[in-house]
mmCIF file of C-alpha atoms and ligand atoms in Angstrom:
data_model
loop_
_atom_site.group_PDB
_atom_site.id
_atom_site.type_symbol
_atom_site.label_atom_id
_atom_site.label_comp_id
_atom_site.label_asym_id
_atom_site.label_seq_id
_atom_site.Cartn_x
_atom_site.Cartn_y
_atom_site.Cartn_z
ATOM 1 C CA MET K 1 69.055 102.010 127.111
ATOM 2 C CA ARG K 2 68.413 100.024 123.901
ATOM 3 C CA ARG K 3 69.123 96.368 124.286
ATOM 4 C CA GLY K 4 71.244 94.531 121.741
ATOM 5 C CA VAL K 5 69.710 92.130 119.251
ATOM 6 C CA GLU K 6 69.300 88.550 120.478
ATOM 7 C CA VAL K 7 71.422 86.072 118.517
ATOM 8 C CA VAL K 8 70.808 82.333 118.205
ATOM 9 C CA GLU K 9 73.914 80.492 117.029
ATOM 10 C CA ALA K 10 74.254 76.932 115.776
ATOM 11 C CA THR K 11 76.925 75.027 117.672
ATOM 12 C CA GLU K 12 79.022 72.335 116.048
ATOM 13 C CA GLY K 13 77.128 69.047 115.718
ATOM 14 C CA GLU K 14 73.823 70.788 116.207
ATOM 15 C CA VAL K 15 73.025 71.313 112.561
ATOM 16 C CA PHE K 16 71.181 68.194 111.399
ATOM 17 C CA ASP K 17 73.120 67.337 108.271
ATOM 18 C CA ILE K 18 76.588 67.998 109.654
ATOM 19 C CA GLU K 19 77.884 64.408 109.368
ATOM 20 C CA LEU K 20 76.465 63.975 105.922
ATOM 21 C CA GLU K 21 78.089 67.227 104.892
ATOM 22 C CA ALA K 22 81.493 66.149 106.207
ATOM 23 C CA ASP K 23 81.322 63.026 104.010
ATOM 24 C CA ILE K 24 80.283 65.018 100.969
ATOM 25 C CA LEU K 25 83.099 67.512 101.477
ATOM 26 C CA LYS K 26 85.631 64.700 101.860
ATOM 27 C CA ALA K 27 84.457 63.068 98.629
ATOM 28 C CA ASN K 28 84.589 66.437 96.915
ATOM 29 C CA GLU K 29 88.176 67.061 98.096
ATOM 30 C CA LYS K 30 89.286 63.760 96.591
ATOM 31 C CA LEU K 31 87.729 64.595 93.209
ATOM 32 C CA ALA K 32 89.186 68.110 93.380
ATOM 33 C CA GLU K 33 92.659 66.615 93.844
ATOM 34 C CA GLU K 34 92.080 64.442 90.792
ATOM 35 C CA ASN K 35 91.075 67.518 88.778
ATOM 36 C CA THR K 36 94.205 69.336 89.960
ATOM 37 C CA GLY K 37 96.352 66.390 88.888
ATOM 38 C CA LEU K 38 94.720 66.209 85.469
ATOM 39 C CA LEU K 39 95.015 69.953 84.838
ATOM 40 C CA ARG K 40 98.679 69.907 85.896
ATOM 41 C CA GLU K 41 99.419 66.927 83.694
ATOM 42 C CA TYR K 42 98.158 68.853 80.665
ATOM 43 C CA GLY K 43 99.716 72.146 81.745
ATOM 44 C CA VAL K 44 96.359 73.936 82.052
ATOM 45 C CA LYS K 45 96.219 77.013 84.286
ATOM 46 C CA SER K 46 92.817 77.170 85.974
ATOM 47 C CA ILE K 47 90.841 79.800 87.857
ATOM 48 C CA ASP K 48 87.599 79.412 89.828
ATOM 49 C CA VAL K 49 85.648 82.689 89.559
ATOM 50 C CA MET K 50 83.170 83.030 92.425
ATOM 51 C CA GLY K 51 80.822 85.819 93.528
ATOM 52 C CA SER K 52 77.167 86.809 93.995
ATOM 53 C CA ILE K 53 74.597 86.849 91.248
ATOM 54 C CA GLY K 54 75.062 90.096 89.348
ATOM 55 C CA SER K 55 78.504 90.919 90.745
ATOM 56 C CA GLY K 56 80.005 90.833 87.249
ATOM 57 C CA LYS K 57 81.646 87.399 86.973
ATOM 58 C CA THR K 58 80.603 86.848 83.364
ATOM 59 C CA CYS K 59 81.532 90.403 82.416
ATOM 60 C CA LEU K 60 84.967 89.951 83.985
ATOM 61 C CA ILE K 61 85.461 86.663 82.156
ATOM 62 C CA GLU K 62 84.509 88.354 78.879
ATOM 63 C CA GLN K 63 87.123 91.047 79.552
ATOM 64 C CA LEU K 64 89.787 88.456 80.361
ATOM 65 C CA VAL K 65 88.948 86.382 77.285
ATOM 66 C CA GLN K 66 89.143 89.382 74.953
ATOM 67 C CA ARG K 67 92.547 90.384 76.280
ATOM 68 C CA LEU K 68 94.071 86.935 76.605
ATOM 69 C CA ARG K 69 92.692 84.905 73.701
ATOM 70 C CA GLU K 70 95.691 85.722 71.452
ATOM 71 C CA ARG K 71 98.124 84.514 74.118
ATOM 72 C CA TYR K 72 96.271 81.492 75.495
ATOM 73 C CA LYS K 73 94.039 78.751 74.195
ATOM 74 C CA ILE K 74 91.125 79.437 76.535
ATOM 75 C CA THR K 75 88.191 77.297 77.592
ATOM 76 C CA VAL K 76 85.426 78.622 79.845
ATOM 77 C CA PHE K 77 83.065 76.570 82.004
ATOM 78 C CA ASN K 78 79.929 78.512 82.992
ATOM 79 C CA GLY K 79 78.092 77.310 86.078
ATOM 80 C CA ASP K 80 74.432 78.183 86.567
ATOM 81 C CA LEU K 81 71.313 76.437 87.823
ATOM 82 C CA THR K 82 69.748 76.573 84.387
ATOM 83 C CA THR K 83 70.000 78.415 81.022
ATOM 84 C CA THR K 84 72.990 78.970 78.725
ATOM 85 C CA ILE K 85 72.786 82.778 78.906
ATOM 86 C CA ASP K 86 76.327 83.255 80.241
ATOM 87 C CA ALA K 87 77.844 80.556 78.048
ATOM 88 C CA ASP K 88 76.280 82.197 74.977
ATOM 89 C CA ARG K 89 77.725 85.573 75.996
ATOM 90 C CA VAL K 90 81.236 84.169 76.388
ATOM 91 C CA LYS K 91 81.055 82.053 73.233
ATOM 92 C CA ARG K 92 80.610 85.190 71.131
ATOM 93 C CA HIS K 93 84.269 85.935 71.851
ATOM 94 C CA GLY K 94 85.359 82.864 69.931
ATOM 95 C CA VAL K 95 86.518 80.575 72.730
ATOM 96 C CA GLU K 96 85.418 77.087 73.685
ATOM 97 C CA VAL K 97 82.626 77.144 76.286
ATOM 98 C CA VAL K 98 80.896 74.442 78.312
ATOM 99 C CA GLN K 99 77.766 75.260 80.280
ATOM 100 C CA ILE K 100 77.420 73.366 83.547
ATOM 101 C CA ASN K 101 73.842 73.389 84.825
ATOM 102 C CA THR K 102 73.516 72.350 88.452
ATOM 103 C CA GLY K 103 69.701 72.115 88.573
ATOM 104 C CA LYS K 104 69.028 73.035 92.201
ATOM 105 C CA GLU K 105 72.558 73.250 93.554
ATOM 106 C CA CYS K 106 73.927 76.603 94.654
ATOM 107 C CA HIS K 107 77.552 75.849 93.720
ATOM 108 C CA LEU K 108 79.724 73.888 91.333
ATOM 109 C CA ASP K 109 81.529 70.872 92.742
ATOM 110 C CA ALA K 110 84.581 68.896 91.712
ATOM 111 C CA ASN K 111 82.453 66.110 90.241
ATOM 112 C CA LEU K 112 80.646 68.440 87.832
ATOM 113 C CA VAL K 113 83.943 70.014 86.803
ATOM 114 C CA LYS K 114 85.391 66.551 86.256
ATOM 115 C CA LYS K 115 82.463 65.726 83.966
ATOM 116 C CA ALA K 116 83.002 68.952 82.033
ATOM 117 C CA LEU K 117 86.737 68.208 81.744
ATOM 118 C CA GLN K 118 85.817 64.937 80.017
ATOM 119 C CA LYS K 119 84.002 66.945 77.340
ATOM 120 C CA VAL K 120 87.027 68.964 76.253
ATOM 121 C CA ASN K 121 90.340 68.186 74.637
ATOM 122 C CA LEU K 122 92.844 69.112 77.347
ATOM 123 C CA THR K 123 95.805 69.101 74.967
ATOM 124 C CA GLY K 124 94.188 72.062 73.202
ATOM 125 C CA ILE K 125 93.758 74.234 76.311
ATOM 126 C CA ASP K 126 96.198 76.282 78.333
ATOM 127 C CA LEU K 127 93.842 78.454 80.373
ATOM 128 C CA LEU K 128 90.584 77.318 81.966
ATOM 129 C CA LEU K 129 88.242 79.908 83.490
ATOM 130 C CA ILE K 130 85.432 78.442 85.593
ATOM 131 C CA GLU K 131 82.498 80.697 86.411
ATOM 132 C CA ASN K 132 80.935 79.315 89.569
ATOM 133 C CA VAL K 133 77.227 79.596 90.390
ATOM 134 C CA GLY K 134 76.346 83.060 91.743
ATOM 135 C CA ASN K 135 76.556 82.637 95.513
ATOM 136 C CA LEU K 136 78.909 83.810 98.254
ATOM 137 C CA ILE K 137 78.315 80.923 100.648
ATOM 138 C CA CYS K 138 78.275 77.403 99.164
ATOM 139 C CA PRO K 139 81.112 77.691 96.589
ATOM 140 C CA ALA K 140 83.515 78.534 99.442
ATOM 141 C CA GLU K 141 83.355 74.960 100.758
ATOM 142 C CA PHE K 142 83.655 73.072 97.502
ATOM 143 C CA SER K 143 87.072 73.195 95.879
ATOM 144 C CA LEU K 144 87.012 72.450 92.206
ATOM 145 C CA GLY K 145 90.711 71.638 91.940
ATOM 146 C CA SER K 146 91.574 74.950 90.282
ATOM 147 C CA GLU K 147 95.001 76.524 90.689
ATOM 148 C CA MET K 148 93.575 79.860 91.811
ATOM 149 C CA ARG K 149 90.378 81.344 93.170
ATOM 150 C CA ILE K 150 88.906 84.781 92.542
ATOM 151 C CA VAL K 151 85.937 86.350 94.321
ATOM 152 C CA VAL K 152 84.115 89.127 92.504
ATOM 153 C CA THR K 153 82.090 91.506 94.641
ATOM 154 C CA SER K 154 80.562 94.802 93.573
ATOM 155 C CA VAL K 155 79.631 98.069 95.243
ATOM 156 C CA THR K 156 75.996 97.554 94.226
ATOM 157 C CA GLU K 157 75.789 94.724 96.756
ATOM 158 C CA GLY K 158 76.001 97.245 99.583
ATOM 159 C CA PRO K 159 78.591 97.980 102.256
ATOM 160 C CA TYR K 160 78.452 94.714 104.220
ATOM 161 C CA MET K 161 78.882 92.011 101.570
ATOM 162 C CA VAL K 162 82.470 91.266 102.598
ATOM 163 C CA VAL K 163 82.073 91.209 106.382
ATOM 164 C CA LYS K 164 78.945 89.062 106.094
ATOM 165 C CA HIS K 165 80.726 86.426 103.998
ATOM 166 C CA PRO K 166 84.150 85.966 105.602
ATOM 167 C CA PHE K 167 84.652 82.326 104.563
ATOM 168 C CA ILE K 168 84.697 82.886 100.842
ATOM 169 C CA PHE K 169 87.128 85.804 101.208
ATOM 170 C CA MET K 170 89.321 83.752 103.555
ATOM 171 C CA GLY K 171 89.820 81.117 100.878
ATOM 172 C CA THR K 172 90.451 83.343 97.898
ATOM 173 C CA ASP K 173 93.721 84.351 96.233
ATOM 174 C CA VAL K 174 92.339 87.470 94.572
ATOM 175 C CA ALA K 175 89.321 89.651 95.339
ATOM 176 C CA VAL K 176 87.852 91.933 92.696
ATOM 177 C CA ILE K 177 85.762 94.936 93.740
ATOM 178 C CA ASN K 178 83.671 95.648 90.678
ATOM 179 C CA LYS K 179 81.405 98.476 89.461
ATOM 180 C CA VAL K 180 83.576 101.114 91.145
ATOM 181 C CA ASP K 181 82.024 103.705 88.801
ATOM 182 C CA LEU K 182 78.777 103.305 90.771
ATOM 183 C CA ALA K 183 80.367 103.714 94.213
ATOM 184 C CA GLU K 184 79.211 107.282 94.772
ATOM 185 C CA ALA K 185 75.629 106.616 93.681
ATOM 186 C CA MET K 186 75.527 103.552 95.924
ATOM 187 C CA GLU K 187 77.203 105.428 98.812
ATOM 188 C CA VAL K 188 79.569 102.492 99.225
ATOM 189 C CA ASP K 189 83.276 103.132 99.734
ATOM 190 C CA PRO K 190 85.396 100.652 97.711
ATOM 191 C CA ASN K 191 88.367 101.382 100.007
ATOM 192 C CA LYS K 192 86.334 100.206 102.995
ATOM 193 C CA LEU K 193 85.456 96.981 101.154
ATOM 194 C CA GLU K 194 89.163 96.600 100.397
ATOM 195 C CA SER K 195 90.169 97.024 104.039
ATOM 196 C CA ASP K 196 87.418 94.569 105.071
ATOM 197 C CA ILE K 197 88.932 92.004 102.696
ATOM 198 C CA TYR K 198 92.464 92.567 104.047
ATOM 199 C CA SER K 199 91.257 92.222 107.620
ATOM 200 C CA ILE K 200 89.740 88.816 106.763
ATOM 201 C CA ASN K 201 92.544 87.677 104.469
ATOM 202 C CA PRO K 202 95.792 89.672 104.670
ATOM 203 C CA ASP K 203 97.314 87.574 101.856
ATOM 204 C CA ALA K 204 94.558 88.305 99.337
ATOM 205 C CA LYS K 205 95.321 90.577 96.413
ATOM 206 C CA VAL K 206 92.618 93.150 95.793
ATOM 207 C CA VAL K 207 91.808 94.867 92.492
ATOM 208 C CA LYS K 208 89.146 97.492 91.814
ATOM 209 C CA THR K 209 87.453 97.225 88.439
ATOM 210 C CA ASN K 210 84.745 98.479 86.172
ATOM 211 C CA CYS K 211 84.200 95.471 83.945
ATOM 212 C CA ARG K 212 81.980 97.412 81.551
ATOM 213 C CA THR K 213 84.844 99.682 80.503
ATOM 214 C CA GLY K 214 87.689 97.309 81.340
ATOM 215 C CA GLU K 215 89.145 99.595 84.042
ATOM 216 C CA GLY K 216 91.415 97.565 86.359
ATOM 217 C CA VAL K 217 91.407 94.448 84.179
ATOM 218 C CA LYS K 218 95.022 94.948 83.035
ATOM 219 C CA GLU K 219 96.071 95.125 86.683
ATOM 220 C CA LEU K 220 94.145 91.936 87.430
ATOM 221 C CA ILE K 221 95.890 90.126 84.580
ATOM 222 C CA GLU K 222 99.273 91.175 86.027
ATOM 223 C CA ILE K 223 98.268 89.957 89.486
ATOM 224 C CA LEU K 224 97.147 86.636 88.031
ATOM 225 C CA ASN K 225 100.508 86.351 86.278
ATOM 226 C CA LEU K 226 98.811 85.785 82.916
HETATM 227 MG MG1 LIG M 301 77.270 85.067 85.219
#
């Protein structure tokens, strides 16, 4: 009989930087609360858009901007380690954009968002879309102070992306399953991804999209109450 795979698991307190991390997360929470307060004070709706590299976060933001720019004064923050590639893409749609470059960090944090908020005129904004750094692990732990969180995943990431990253799906309000047009070629069932999400987070709202054509984006806008 084939034996199962051996698993080594880290227990709590065993990971070297655990105390340091707890302090960092606490400091981040405090700054996130300040961001929430500031955004509320100015009546700005805000959404943190998370997901892997290449899942379609920028494409989704472009779709949202095109459909909502007549109704809302939109600002977009684009998080990336380096470059302004995504910010340039979004800026073409005629909205205010701030690129946030994290250098080495694999996620945005509340401090960086706070710095970006100081660069914009909050009285002139009523919707803020924040594209997080492409990563399904680190952004889950760092709240930015946004009102809502979206995770974008796509069928091209394979069948196990959801079950392997439960924490980010646990903490999201909405999950987008993107690139559904490629599902057959990828042999990935979007309905299975959907049921994986519900089993991790029964309160999440799930939308299937093809951001290239805009399929599903109208439904997402309704779910987001925008
Ligand atoms: Mg992007």
